[in-house]
Amino acid sequence: MRAVGRLPPGPGCKAARNSGIIPSVILAEIRAGAYADSVVLLRLQRDLGGLPGIRDAAALMGTSANRELLRASGLWTGEAERAGPEDLLIVVRAEKEELGLEALGRVDELMRQRSGSGAGYRPRSLETALRQLPGARFVAISIPGRYAAAEARRALEAGLHVFLFSDNVALDDEIALKQRAAERGLLMMGPDCGTALVGGAGFGFANRVRRGPLGLIGASGTGLQTVASRIHALGGGVSHALGTGGRDLAPEVGGASTRQALQLLGRDPDTRVLAVISKAPAAEAVTRLLRDALQIPKPVVLALAGYSPPARRLGHLHFALDLEEAAGIALRLEPESAVAAEGPEAGTEPGYLRGLFAGGTLAREALGIARALLQDVRSNLDAPPEPDGEQDGHWIFDLGADEFTEGRLHPMIDQQWRIRRLLQEAEDPRVDVLLLDVVLGDGAHPDPAAELAPAIEAALGRARKSGRRLRVVAAVVGTEEDPQGLGGQLSRLRKAGAVVFTSPVEAAFEAVACLPELAASNASGREVDAAVLQRSPAVLNLGLESIGEALQAGGAQVLQLDWRPPAGGDRQLMEILSRMK
C-alpha cells in the first residue's frame, strides 16, 4: 500500500523557491506483516537516499516510537498512521512524484542486494535449518524482543546453545529459559547479550583478538570487550569469552549463566585463568558466584562494578578494581598453576563458624570475608547478644567490646574468659571451625600461646574422641622483636594443632573455606559438554545478518534464516497457534 503527501503550496513554497530550496513530495509504502532486521533496513534507507531525486528516506517497522521519529524528522504523511508495529514502513521525500515512485519500485532489488538473499535458499524455521545444517550447535537470535523468547525456547528444545542478542525480553522469560538450559546442559547467553567469542568466532559486538589461555565471562558486554582488547594489547590471548546478559547477576536470575560459564571454562583444557566481568551485581548472586569460583582449580579474576570485595585476594580468587587491572592480573596469573583450597569432603554435615577475637578491627575484617562467602553470619559488631547466651549459626565475636569486658580485663591482657568461651564453643557439636586472633606487642599478654595451646589441644582432643571434625585457625599479629617473640608463638600454636597464619585475611579465608557448606555444589542441572568449545561453531542465525557475517569472518559455519514474525505478528493468532502445538 502506497501513500503520497505533498508539501503544502502557498507562500511558504514560494519562499522555498526564492531561497533555492526545491519543493518535494513525500511517498510512503506499507508492507503488512513484513519483517527485516534493523541493519538491513538501515542499509536500505541509505541506498534509497542515494537514488536520483531522493532527498531523504526512512525504512523502519511501524511502531509508535518509529512513527514519532518520522514526525520529528519531517518525513510524516498521514497514511503512515495505518502502519502497525508488525508492518514495514518505507518513506521517501522526492523532488518529483515519479522519482519517488521509481525509488519505491526498487526496494525489493535493493533489499536483495543488501541482504544477500539471492545467495540461495534460506529456511524459515529452526527445524528446516537443522535439516540443512545438521552440525549446528548454536543459534544466534537478534530479532525483536517480543518474539525472541519463543525462538530461544525452540532452540533449547532442539538441543542448541543460544546466543540471545535481543533485548526487551521479559524477566520471567529469561529465568525460565535459563532454567531450561541448565536442565538440558546447554549455554543460554542472554538475553541482551552483546558479546561472545567461541572457538575464535565472535558473536555480536566482538573484537578480533588472538587466541590464548585466558577465558572471560561477561555480564557486561562492553566490559568484556574492554578486557579482551586489553589482554590482546598486552600480548596475551583469549581462549573463549562467554556473555551472559546484563541482568544475569540480578537477584531474580541469581547469576545462572555466569556460574554455568564459570563451570564450563573451569573444565576447558585450553583455559588456564578465568576472569568474570559484571556491572552492578546483586550481593546474594555474588555470594553464590564466589562459592562456585572456589571450586574451580584455576585462578579466577573478578571485576564486579559496584561490589566492594572484603580483600584483594581470597585464595585463588583475585579482585580487580577496574577492567584494565583485571586484564593485567589475568596475564600475570597465567604462568601459575592454581590449586583449589583444601576443604572438607563433600557430603559432610554443615557446621558453624565461630570467631573469638580480641581485636575489634580484625573481627570486622573477618566478618566481611565470612559474609562474602556465607549466606548468614551474625556478630555483636552489629547488635550485642546476651553475653553468656547460646548462639545459633555462624558468629564472629569481638570479645573486646564493652558488653564482654564489663567487670573483666580486655582479652589481649587476660585470656581466661576467652579460653572458657573457646572450650564452650568446641563442645557444641554444630561448630566446625574456631577462628582466633593472637595479638602480640607491648602491653599484651606476655605469652598468649602458653595458655591458648593447652586449650586448643584439649578442644581438638575432645572432638576427635566424639568422632567430630573440628578445626582451629589462628591469626598471629606481631614481630620477632616483640617481647612474646613471633616465631615461638607460631610454633607453639601449630604444635597444639591449630592452623596458623600471620595474615588475618588468610586466616579468615581459611576458616570459611574449610566449612562443609562451601564444599557442596551449587550447580543445578546438567553440565555443559566442554567439547562444544573445542571447534569452530556452526551457527543458525535468526535476525541481524551482520552477526552472521562477523561469525563467518571468524571461521564459523553460518546458515542465515529468513525469519518472519509468526502469524504476521498478530498477537491473538500467535497465542492460538502456540496453544495448538
Coordinates of C-alpha atoms in Angstrom, one line a residue:
M1 CA 0.0 0.0 0.0
R2 CA 1.5 3.3 -1.1
A3 CA 0.5 6.8 0.0
V4 CA 1.6 10.2 -1.3
G5 CA 1.8 13.5 0.6
R6 CA 3.0 16.8 -0.8
L7 CA 4.4 19.8 1.0
P8 CA 1.5 22.4 1.0
P9 CA 1.7 25.1 -1.7
G10 CA 1.5 28.7 -0.9
P11 CA 3.7 31.5 0.4
G12 CA 6.0 29.0 2.1
C13 CA 6.5 27.2 -1.1
K14 CA 7.3 30.4 -2.9
A15 CA 9.8 31.4 -0.2
A16 CA 11.4 28.0 -0.6
R17 CA 11.9 28.6 -4.4
N18 CA 13.3 32.1 -3.7
S19 CA 15.8 30.7 -1.3
G20 CA 16.9 28.0 -3.7
I21 CA 15.0 25.1 -1.9
I22 CA 13.2 22.7 -4.3
P23 CA 9.6 21.7 -3.4
S24 CA 9.3 18.0 -2.6
V25 CA 6.8 15.2 -2.2
I26 CA 6.6 12.5 0.5
L27 CA 5.6 9.0 -0.5
A28 CA 5.1 6.1 1.9
E29 CA 4.7 2.3 1.3
I30 CA 3.4 0.0 4.0
R31 CA 4.1 -3.8 3.7
A32 CA 1.8 -5.5 6.1
G33 CA 3.4 -8.3 8.2
A34 CA 6.8 -7.9 6.5
Y35 CA 9.9 -8.0 8.6
A36 CA 13.6 -7.1 8.0
D37 CA 16.3 -6.7 10.6
S38 CA 17.4 -3.2 11.6
V39 CA 20.8 -3.4 9.8
V40 CA 19.2 -4.4 6.5
L41 CA 16.7 -1.5 7.0
L42 CA 19.4 1.0 7.8
R43 CA 21.3 0.0 4.6
L44 CA 18.1 0.2 2.6
Q45 CA 17.4 3.6 4.0
R46 CA 20.9 4.8 2.9
D47 CA 20.6 3.2 -0.5
L48 CA 17.2 4.9 -1.1
G49 CA 18.6 8.2 0.0
G50 CA 21.3 8.0 -2.6
L51 CA 19.0 7.5 -5.6
P52 CA 18.5 10.3 -8.1
G53 CA 15.9 12.9 -6.9
I54 CA 15.6 11.4 -3.4
R55 CA 16.3 14.0 -0.7
D56 CA 15.6 11.8 2.4
A57 CA 14.4 8.3 3.2
A58 CA 13.3 6.1 6.1
A59 CA 12.8 2.3 6.4
L60 CA 11.6 1.0 9.7
M61 CA 9.0 -1.1 11.4
G62 CA 5.7 0.8 12.1
T63 CA 5.9 1.0 15.9
S64 CA 4.5 4.1 17.6
A65 CA 8.0 5.2 18.6
N66 CA 9.2 4.9 15.0
R67 CA 6.2 6.9 13.8
E68 CA 7.1 9.6 16.2
L69 CA 10.6 9.6 14.7
L70 CA 9.1 10.2 11.3
R71 CA 7.1 13.2 12.6
A72 CA 10.2 14.7 14.2
S73 CA 12.3 14.2 11.0
G74 CA 9.8 15.8 8.7
L75 CA 9.0 12.6 6.8
W76 CA 5.4 12.2 8.1
T77 CA 2.5 11.5 5.9
G78 CA -0.9 10.8 7.3
E79 CA -1.2 7.5 5.6
A80 CA 1.8 6.2 7.7
E81 CA -0.6 6.2 10.6
R82 CA -2.1 3.0 9.2
A83 CA 1.2 1.1 9.8
G84 CA 1.2 -1.3 12.7
P85 CA 4.2 -2.4 14.8
E86 CA 4.4 -5.6 12.7
D87 CA 4.4 -3.7 9.3
L88 CA 7.3 -2.5 7.3
L89 CA 7.1 1.2 6.6
I90 CA 9.2 2.8 3.9
V91 CA 9.1 6.6 3.3
V92 CA 10.9 8.8 0.7
R93 CA 11.0 12.5 0.2
A94 CA 11.4 13.0 -3.6
E95 CA 11.9 16.1 -5.8
K96 CA 9.2 14.7 -8.1
E97 CA 6.5 12.1 -7.6
E98 CA 7.7 9.9 -10.4
L99 CA 11.2 9.8 -8.9
G100 CA 9.7 8.8 -5.6
L101 CA 7.7 6.0 -7.2
E102 CA 10.7 4.8 -9.1
A103 CA 12.7 4.6 -5.8
L104 CA 9.9 2.7 -4.1
G105 CA 9.8 0.3 -7.0
R106 CA 13.5 -0.6 -6.4
V107 CA 13.0 -1.6 -2.8
D108 CA 12.9 -5.3 -3.4
E109 CA 16.0 -5.1 -5.6
L110 CA 18.0 -3.1 -3.0
M111 CA 17.0 -5.4 -0.2
R112 CA 18.1 -8.5 -2.1
Q113 CA 21.4 -6.8 -2.8
R114 CA 22.0 -5.8 0.8
S115 CA 20.7 -8.9 2.5
G116 CA 22.4 -11.4 0.2
S117 CA 19.1 -13.2 -0.2
G118 CA 19.9 -14.1 -3.7
A119 CA 22.7 -16.3 -2.4
G120 CA 20.4 -19.3 -2.2
Y121 CA 17.5 -20.8 -0.3
R122 CA 17.0 -19.7 3.3
P123 CA 15.0 -21.8 5.7
R124 CA 12.3 -20.0 7.7
S125 CA 12.2 -22.3 10.7
L126 CA 14.8 -23.8 13.0
E127 CA 13.6 -27.3 12.2
T128 CA 14.2 -26.8 8.5
A129 CA 17.5 -25.1 9.2
L130 CA 18.8 -28.1 11.2
R131 CA 18.0 -30.4 8.3
Q132 CA 20.0 -28.1 6.1
L133 CA 22.9 -27.7 8.6
P134 CA 22.7 -30.8 10.9
G135 CA 26.0 -30.0 12.5
A136 CA 24.7 -26.7 14.0
R137 CA 25.3 -26.4 17.8
F138 CA 24.5 -22.7 18.3
V139 CA 21.7 -20.4 17.4
A140 CA 22.2 -16.6 17.4
I141 CA 18.9 -14.7 17.9
S142 CA 18.7 -10.9 17.3
I143 CA 15.0 -10.5 16.4
P144 CA 12.6 -8.1 18.2
G145 CA 12.3 -9.0 21.9
R146 CA 8.6 -9.8 21.8
Y147 CA 9.4 -12.8 19.6
A148 CA 12.9 -13.7 20.9
A149 CA 11.9 -15.8 23.9
A150 CA 9.7 -18.2 21.9
E151 CA 12.5 -18.8 19.3
A152 CA 15.1 -19.3 22.1
R153 CA 12.8 -21.8 23.7
R154 CA 12.5 -23.7 20.4
A155 CA 16.3 -23.7 20.1
L156 CA 16.8 -25.2 23.5
E157 CA 14.2 -27.9 22.8
A158 CA 16.2 -28.7 19.7
G159 CA 19.4 -29.1 21.7
L160 CA 21.1 -25.9 20.6
H161 CA 23.2 -23.5 22.6
V162 CA 21.7 -20.0 22.5
F163 CA 23.3 -16.6 22.0
L164 CA 20.4 -14.2 22.6
F165 CA 21.4 -10.7 21.4
S166 CA 17.8 -9.4 21.6
D167 CA 16.8 -7.1 24.4
N168 CA 13.3 -6.2 25.8
V169 CA 12.8 -9.9 26.8
A170 CA 10.6 -10.3 29.9
L171 CA 12.5 -11.1 33.1
D172 CA 10.2 -14.2 33.7
D173 CA 11.1 -15.5 30.3
E174 CA 14.8 -15.0 31.0
I175 CA 14.5 -17.0 34.2
A176 CA 12.5 -19.8 32.5
L177 CA 15.0 -20.0 29.6
K178 CA 18.0 -20.3 31.9
Q179 CA 16.3 -22.9 34.0
R180 CA 15.5 -24.9 30.9
A181 CA 19.0 -24.5 29.5
A182 CA 20.5 -25.8 32.8
E183 CA 18.2 -28.8 32.7
R184 CA 19.4 -29.7 29.2
G185 CA 23.1 -28.9 29.7
L186 CA 23.0 -26.0 27.2
L187 CA 24.5 -22.5 27.2
M188 CA 22.0 -19.7 27.5
M189 CA 23.9 -16.5 26.7
G190 CA 21.5 -13.6 27.1
P191 CA 19.0 -12.0 26.6
D192 CA 20.6 -8.7 26.0
C193 CA 24.0 -10.4 25.5
G194 CA 26.1 -8.2 23.4
T195 CA 29.3 -10.2 23.1
A196 CA 30.8 -13.7 23.0
L197 CA 33.8 -15.5 21.5
V198 CA 33.7 -19.2 20.9
G199 CA 36.5 -21.1 19.2
G200 CA 37.8 -17.8 17.7
A201 CA 34.4 -16.8 16.2
G202 CA 32.8 -13.6 17.5
F203 CA 29.1 -13.3 18.3
G204 CA 27.6 -9.8 18.4
F205 CA 29.9 -6.9 19.2
A206 CA 33.1 -8.9 19.3
N207 CA 36.7 -7.7 18.9
R208 CA 39.3 -9.7 16.9
V209 CA 41.8 -10.8 19.5
R210 CA 44.5 -13.5 19.4
R211 CA 43.8 -16.9 20.9
G212 CA 45.3 -17.7 24.2
P213 CA 44.8 -19.3 27.7
L214 CA 42.6 -16.6 29.3
G215 CA 38.9 -17.3 29.5
L216 CA 36.4 -14.5 30.0
I217 CA 32.8 -14.3 31.3
G218 CA 30.9 -11.1 30.9
A219 CA 27.6 -9.9 32.3
S220 CA 28.8 -6.6 30.9
G221 CA 29.2 -6.7 27.1
T222 CA 31.4 -3.6 26.6
G223 CA 33.3 -4.6 29.8
L224 CA 34.1 -8.0 28.3
Q225 CA 35.2 -6.3 25.0
T226 CA 37.4 -3.9 27.0
V227 CA 39.2 -6.7 28.9
A228 CA 39.6 -8.9 25.8
S229 CA 41.1 -5.9 23.9
R230 CA 43.4 -5.0 26.7
I231 CA 44.7 -8.6 27.0
H232 CA 45.4 -8.5 23.3
A233 CA 47.2 -5.2 23.5
L234 CA 49.4 -6.5 26.4
G235 CA 50.4 -9.5 24.3
G236 CA 48.1 -12.1 25.7
G237 CA 45.3 -14.1 24.2
V238 CA 41.7 -15.2 24.9
S239 CA 40.5 -18.9 24.7
H240 CA 36.8 -18.1 24.8
A241 CA 34.6 -15.2 26.1
L242 CA 31.1 -16.2 27.2
G243 CA 28.5 -13.5 27.6
T244 CA 25.6 -13.9 30.0
G245 CA 23.3 -10.8 29.6
G246 CA 23.2 -7.7 31.7
R247 CA 20.6 -9.0 34.1
D248 CA 22.2 -12.3 34.9
L249 CA 23.6 -11.2 38.3
A250 CA 20.3 -9.5 39.3
P251 CA 18.7 -11.1 42.4
E252 CA 15.9 -12.8 40.4
V253 CA 18.3 -14.5 38.0
G254 CA 21.0 -15.2 40.5
G255 CA 23.9 -15.5 38.1
A256 CA 22.6 -18.6 36.4
S257 CA 24.5 -18.2 33.1
T258 CA 27.6 -16.7 34.8
R259 CA 28.0 -19.7 37.1
Q260 CA 27.3 -22.1 34.3
A261 CA 30.0 -20.4 32.2
L262 CA 32.4 -20.5 35.1
Q263 CA 32.0 -24.3 35.5
L264 CA 32.4 -24.8 31.7
L265 CA 35.6 -22.8 31.4
G266 CA 36.8 -24.4 34.6
R267 CA 36.7 -27.7 32.7
D268 CA 38.1 -26.4 29.4
P269 CA 41.7 -27.6 28.8
D270 CA 42.6 -24.5 26.8
T271 CA 41.7 -22.1 29.6
R272 CA 44.2 -21.6 32.4
V273 CA 42.9 -18.4 34.0
L274 CA 39.3 -17.1 34.2
A275 CA 38.1 -13.5 34.5
V276 CA 34.5 -12.5 35.4
I277 CA 33.2 -9.0 34.4
S278 CA 29.9 -7.6 35.6
K279 CA 28.1 -4.4 36.2
A280 CA 26.2 -3.8 39.5
P281 CA 25.8 -7.4 40.7
A282 CA 23.3 -8.3 43.5
A283 CA 25.1 -9.3 46.7
E284 CA 23.3 -12.7 47.0
A285 CA 24.3 -13.5 43.4
V286 CA 27.9 -12.6 44.2
T287 CA 28.0 -14.9 47.2
R288 CA 26.9 -17.9 45.1
L289 CA 29.3 -16.9 42.3
L290 CA 32.3 -16.8 44.8
R291 CA 31.4 -20.1 46.3
D292 CA 31.3 -21.7 42.8
A293 CA 34.6 -20.0 41.9
L294 CA 36.3 -21.6 44.9
Q295 CA 35.6 -25.0 43.4
I296 CA 37.4 -24.1 40.1
P297 CA 41.0 -25.3 40.2
K298 CA 42.2 -22.3 38.3
P299 CA 42.9 -18.6 39.2
V300 CA 39.7 -16.5 38.9
V301 CA 39.8 -12.7 38.5
L302 CA 36.7 -10.8 39.3
A303 CA 35.9 -7.2 38.2
L304 CA 32.5 -6.6 39.6
A305 CA 31.4 -2.9 39.2
G306 CA 29.9 -1.5 42.4
Y307 CA 30.9 -4.5 44.6
S308 CA 33.3 -3.9 47.5
P309 CA 35.4 -7.1 48.0
P310 CA 36.5 -7.9 51.5
A311 CA 40.1 -8.3 50.4
R312 CA 42.1 -8.0 47.2
R313 CA 42.6 -11.8 47.2
L314 CA 40.8 -14.8 48.8
G315 CA 42.7 -18.0 48.0
H316 CA 42.8 -18.2 44.2
L317 CA 40.1 -15.6 43.8
H318 CA 41.6 -12.2 42.8
F319 CA 39.6 -8.9 42.8
A320 CA 40.3 -6.1 40.4
L321 CA 39.4 -2.5 40.9
D322 CA 38.7 -1.8 37.2
L323 CA 38.7 -3.5 33.8
E324 CA 42.3 -2.7 32.9
E325 CA 43.6 -4.1 36.2
A326 CA 41.5 -7.3 35.6
A327 CA 43.4 -7.8 32.3
G328 CA 46.7 -7.2 33.9
I329 CA 46.1 -9.6 36.8
A330 CA 44.9 -12.3 34.5
L331 CA 48.0 -12.1 32.4
R332 CA 50.2 -12.1 35.5
L333 CA 48.5 -15.2 36.8
E334 CA 48.7 -17.2 33.5
P335 CA 52.0 -18.9 34.2
E336 CA 50.9 -20.1 37.6
S337 CA 49.2 -23.4 38.2
A338 CA 46.3 -22.9 40.6
V339 CA 45.3 -25.4 43.2
A340 CA 41.9 -25.0 44.9
A341 CA 42.0 -24.5 48.6
E342 CA 41.7 -27.8 50.5
G343 CA 38.3 -28.1 52.0
P344 CA 36.1 -30.7 53.7
E345 CA 34.8 -33.7 51.9
A346 CA 31.5 -33.2 50.1
G347 CA 28.6 -34.7 51.9
T348 CA 29.8 -33.7 55.4
E349 CA 27.0 -32.3 57.5
P350 CA 27.1 -28.4 57.5
G351 CA 28.5 -26.8 60.6
Y352 CA 29.1 -23.4 62.1
L353 CA 32.0 -20.9 62.2
R354 CA 32.7 -19.2 65.5
G355 CA 35.2 -16.3 65.6
L356 CA 36.6 -15.3 69.0
F357 CA 38.5 -12.1 68.5
A358 CA 40.4 -9.8 70.9
G359 CA 40.9 -7.2 68.2
G360 CA 37.7 -5.3 67.0
T361 CA 39.2 -4.3 63.6
L362 CA 40.4 -7.9 63.0
A363 CA 36.9 -9.1 63.9
R364 CA 35.3 -6.6 61.4
E365 CA 37.7 -7.7 58.7
A366 CA 36.9 -11.4 59.3
L367 CA 33.2 -10.6 59.3
G368 CA 33.5 -9.1 55.8
I369 CA 35.2 -12.1 54.5
A370 CA 32.7 -14.5 56.1
R371 CA 29.7 -12.6 54.7
A372 CA 31.2 -12.6 51.2
L373 CA 31.0 -16.4 51.1
L374 CA 28.4 -17.5 53.6
Q375 CA 24.6 -16.8 53.5
D376 CA 24.1 -15.7 57.1
V377 CA 26.8 -14.5 59.5
R378 CA 26.0 -12.6 62.7
S379 CA 28.1 -10.6 65.0
N380 CA 28.0 -8.5 68.1
L381 CA 29.6 -5.8 65.9
D382 CA 26.0 -5.3 64.6
A383 CA 23.9 -5.9 67.8
P384 CA 25.1 -7.1 71.2
P385 CA 23.9 -10.6 72.0
E386 CA 23.4 -11.9 75.5
P387 CA 27.0 -12.2 76.9
D388 CA 26.7 -15.8 78.0
G389 CA 23.7 -16.9 75.9
E390 CA 23.9 -19.8 73.4
Q391 CA 24.1 -18.6 69.8
D392 CA 22.9 -20.4 66.6
G393 CA 24.5 -20.1 63.2
H394 CA 27.8 -18.5 62.2
W395 CA 29.1 -15.9 64.6
I396 CA 32.0 -13.5 64.7
F397 CA 32.5 -12.1 68.2
D398 CA 34.6 -9.1 69.2
L399 CA 35.3 -10.1 72.7
G400 CA 36.9 -6.8 73.4
A401 CA 33.6 -5.0 73.0
D402 CA 32.0 -3.3 76.0
E403 CA 29.4 -6.0 76.6
F404 CA 32.1 -8.6 77.1
T405 CA 34.6 -6.6 79.1
E406 CA 32.4 -5.2 81.8
G407 CA 33.9 -6.4 85.1
R408 CA 36.7 -8.2 83.1
L409 CA 40.1 -7.2 81.7
H410 CA 40.5 -6.9 77.9
P411 CA 41.2 -10.3 76.3
M412 CA 44.5 -9.1 75.0
I413 CA 45.6 -8.9 78.6
D414 CA 43.6 -11.6 80.4
Q415 CA 42.7 -14.6 78.2
Q416 CA 40.9 -16.7 80.8
W417 CA 37.3 -15.8 79.8
R418 CA 38.1 -16.2 76.0
I419 CA 39.6 -19.7 76.8
R420 CA 36.5 -20.7 78.6
R421 CA 34.4 -19.5 75.7
L422 CA 36.7 -21.4 73.3
L423 CA 36.1 -24.7 75.2
Q424 CA 32.4 -24.0 75.4
E425 CA 32.1 -23.5 71.6
A426 CA 34.3 -26.5 70.9
E427 CA 31.8 -28.7 72.9
D428 CA 29.0 -27.6 70.6
P429 CA 28.6 -30.4 68.0
R430 CA 27.3 -27.9 65.5
V431 CA 30.6 -26.0 65.4
D432 CA 33.1 -27.0 62.8
V433 CA 35.7 -24.1 62.8
L434 CA 37.0 -21.8 65.5
L435 CA 38.8 -18.7 64.4
L436 CA 41.1 -16.7 66.8
D437 CA 43.4 -13.8 66.7
V438 CA 46.5 -13.6 68.8
V439 CA 47.9 -10.1 69.0
L440 CA 51.5 -9.6 70.4
G441 CA 53.3 -6.5 71.5
D442 CA 54.0 -4.3 74.5
G443 CA 51.1 -4.3 77.0
A444 CA 49.6 -7.5 75.7
H445 CA 49.7 -10.9 77.5
P446 CA 53.3 -11.9 78.0
D447 CA 52.9 -15.4 76.5
P448 CA 49.5 -15.9 75.0
A449 CA 50.4 -19.2 73.3
A450 CA 51.3 -20.8 76.7
E451 CA 47.7 -20.5 77.8
L452 CA 45.9 -20.9 74.4
A453 CA 47.8 -24.0 73.2
P454 CA 46.7 -26.4 76.0
A455 CA 43.1 -25.2 75.5
I456 CA 43.3 -25.9 71.7
E457 CA 44.8 -29.3 72.3
A458 CA 42.0 -30.1 74.7
A459 CA 39.3 -28.9 72.4
L460 CA 40.7 -30.9 69.4
G461 CA 41.2 -34.0 71.5
R462 CA 37.6 -34.0 72.8
A463 CA 36.3 -33.5 69.2
R464 CA 38.3 -36.5 68.0
K465 CA 37.1 -38.7 70.8
S466 CA 33.5 -37.9 69.9
G467 CA 34.1 -38.5 66.2
R468 CA 33.8 -34.9 65.2
R469 CA 35.8 -32.9 62.7
L470 CA 36.9 -29.6 64.4
R471 CA 39.5 -27.1 63.1
V472 CA 41.1 -24.2 65.0
V473 CA 42.5 -21.4 62.8
A474 CA 44.6 -18.6 64.3
A475 CA 46.0 -15.3 63.0
V476 CA 49.1 -14.1 64.9
V477 CA 49.9 -10.4 64.6
G478 CA 53.4 -9.3 65.7
T479 CA 57.1 -9.4 65.1
E480 CA 60.2 -11.2 66.3
E481 CA 61.1 -8.0 68.1
D482 CA 58.0 -8.2 70.3
P483 CA 58.5 -9.5 73.9
Q484 CA 56.5 -12.6 73.1
G485 CA 58.6 -13.5 70.0
L486 CA 56.6 -14.2 66.9
G487 CA 58.3 -17.4 65.9
G488 CA 57.9 -19.1 69.3
Q489 CA 54.2 -18.2 69.4
L490 CA 53.6 -19.7 65.9
S491 CA 55.5 -22.9 66.7
R492 CA 53.6 -23.5 70.0
L493 CA 50.2 -22.9 68.4
R494 CA 51.0 -25.2 65.5
K495 CA 52.1 -28.0 67.8
A496 CA 48.8 -27.7 69.6
G497 CA 47.0 -28.5 66.3
A498 CA 46.0 -25.0 65.1
V499 CA 46.3 -23.9 61.5
V500 CA 48.3 -20.7 61.9
F501 CA 48.8 -17.6 59.7
T502 CA 50.5 -14.3 60.1
S503 CA 47.9 -12.7 57.8
P504 CA 44.5 -12.1 59.4
V505 CA 42.9 -12.2 55.9
E506 CA 44.4 -15.5 55.0
A507 CA 43.3 -16.9 58.4
A508 CA 39.7 -15.7 58.0
F509 CA 39.5 -17.1 54.4
E510 CA 40.9 -20.5 55.5
A511 CA 38.4 -20.7 58.3
V512 CA 35.5 -20.0 56.0
A513 CA 36.8 -22.0 53.0
C514 CA 37.0 -25.3 55.0
L515 CA 33.4 -25.2 56.1
P516 CA 31.3 -28.1 54.7
E517 CA 28.7 -25.9 53.2
L518 CA 31.3 -24.4 50.8
A519 CA 32.1 -27.9 49.6
A520 CA 28.6 -28.5 48.5
S521 CA 28.0 -27.9 44.8
N522 CA 25.7 -25.0 44.0
A523 CA 25.2 -26.2 40.4
S524 CA 21.8 -27.2 39.2
G525 CA 21.0 -29.2 36.1
R526 CA 23.4 -30.9 33.7
E527 CA 27.0 -29.9 32.9
V528 CA 27.6 -28.3 29.6
D529 CA 29.8 -30.6 27.4
A530 CA 33.2 -28.9 27.3
A531 CA 33.7 -30.4 23.8
V532 CA 31.4 -27.6 22.4
L533 CA 34.4 -25.2 22.9
Q534 CA 36.9 -27.4 21.0
R535 CA 35.9 -26.5 17.5
S536 CA 34.7 -23.6 15.4
P537 CA 30.9 -23.2 16.0
A538 CA 28.3 -24.0 13.4
V539 CA 25.5 -21.4 13.9
L540 CA 22.0 -20.8 12.8
N541 CA 21.4 -17.1 12.6
L542 CA 18.0 -15.5 13.2
G543 CA 17.9 -11.8 12.7
L544 CA 20.8 -9.4 12.1
E545 CA 22.8 -10.5 9.1
S546 CA 25.8 -8.6 10.4
I547 CA 26.1 -11.1 13.3
G548 CA 26.3 -13.9 10.8
E549 CA 28.8 -12.1 8.6
A550 CA 31.1 -11.5 11.7
L551 CA 30.8 -15.2 12.7
Q552 CA 31.8 -16.3 9.2
A553 CA 34.8 -13.9 9.3
G554 CA 35.9 -15.7 12.5
G555 CA 35.7 -19.1 10.8
A556 CA 32.2 -20.2 11.9
Q557 CA 29.9 -22.0 9.6
V558 CA 26.7 -20.0 9.4
L559 CA 23.2 -20.5 8.0
Q560 CA 21.1 -17.4 7.8
L561 CA 17.4 -18.0 8.3
D562 CA 14.7 -16.0 6.5
W563 CA 12.8 -15.3 9.8
R564 CA 9.5 -13.6 9.8
P565 CA 7.1 -12.9 12.7
P566 CA 4.7 -15.8 13.2
A567 CA 1.1 -15.2 12.2
G568 CA 2.2 -11.9 10.6
G569 CA 2.8 -10.6 14.1
D570 CA -0.9 -10.9 15.1
R571 CA -0.6 -11.5 18.9
Q572 CA -4.0 -13.2 19.3
L573 CA -3.4 -15.5 16.4
M574 CA 0.1 -16.3 17.8
E575 CA -1.4 -17.3 21.1
I576 CA -3.9 -19.5 19.4
L577 CA -1.2 -21.2 17.3
S578 CA 1.0 -21.7 20.4
R579 CA -1.8 -23.5 22.2
M580 CA -2.4 -25.7 19.3
K581 CA 1.1 -27.1 19.3

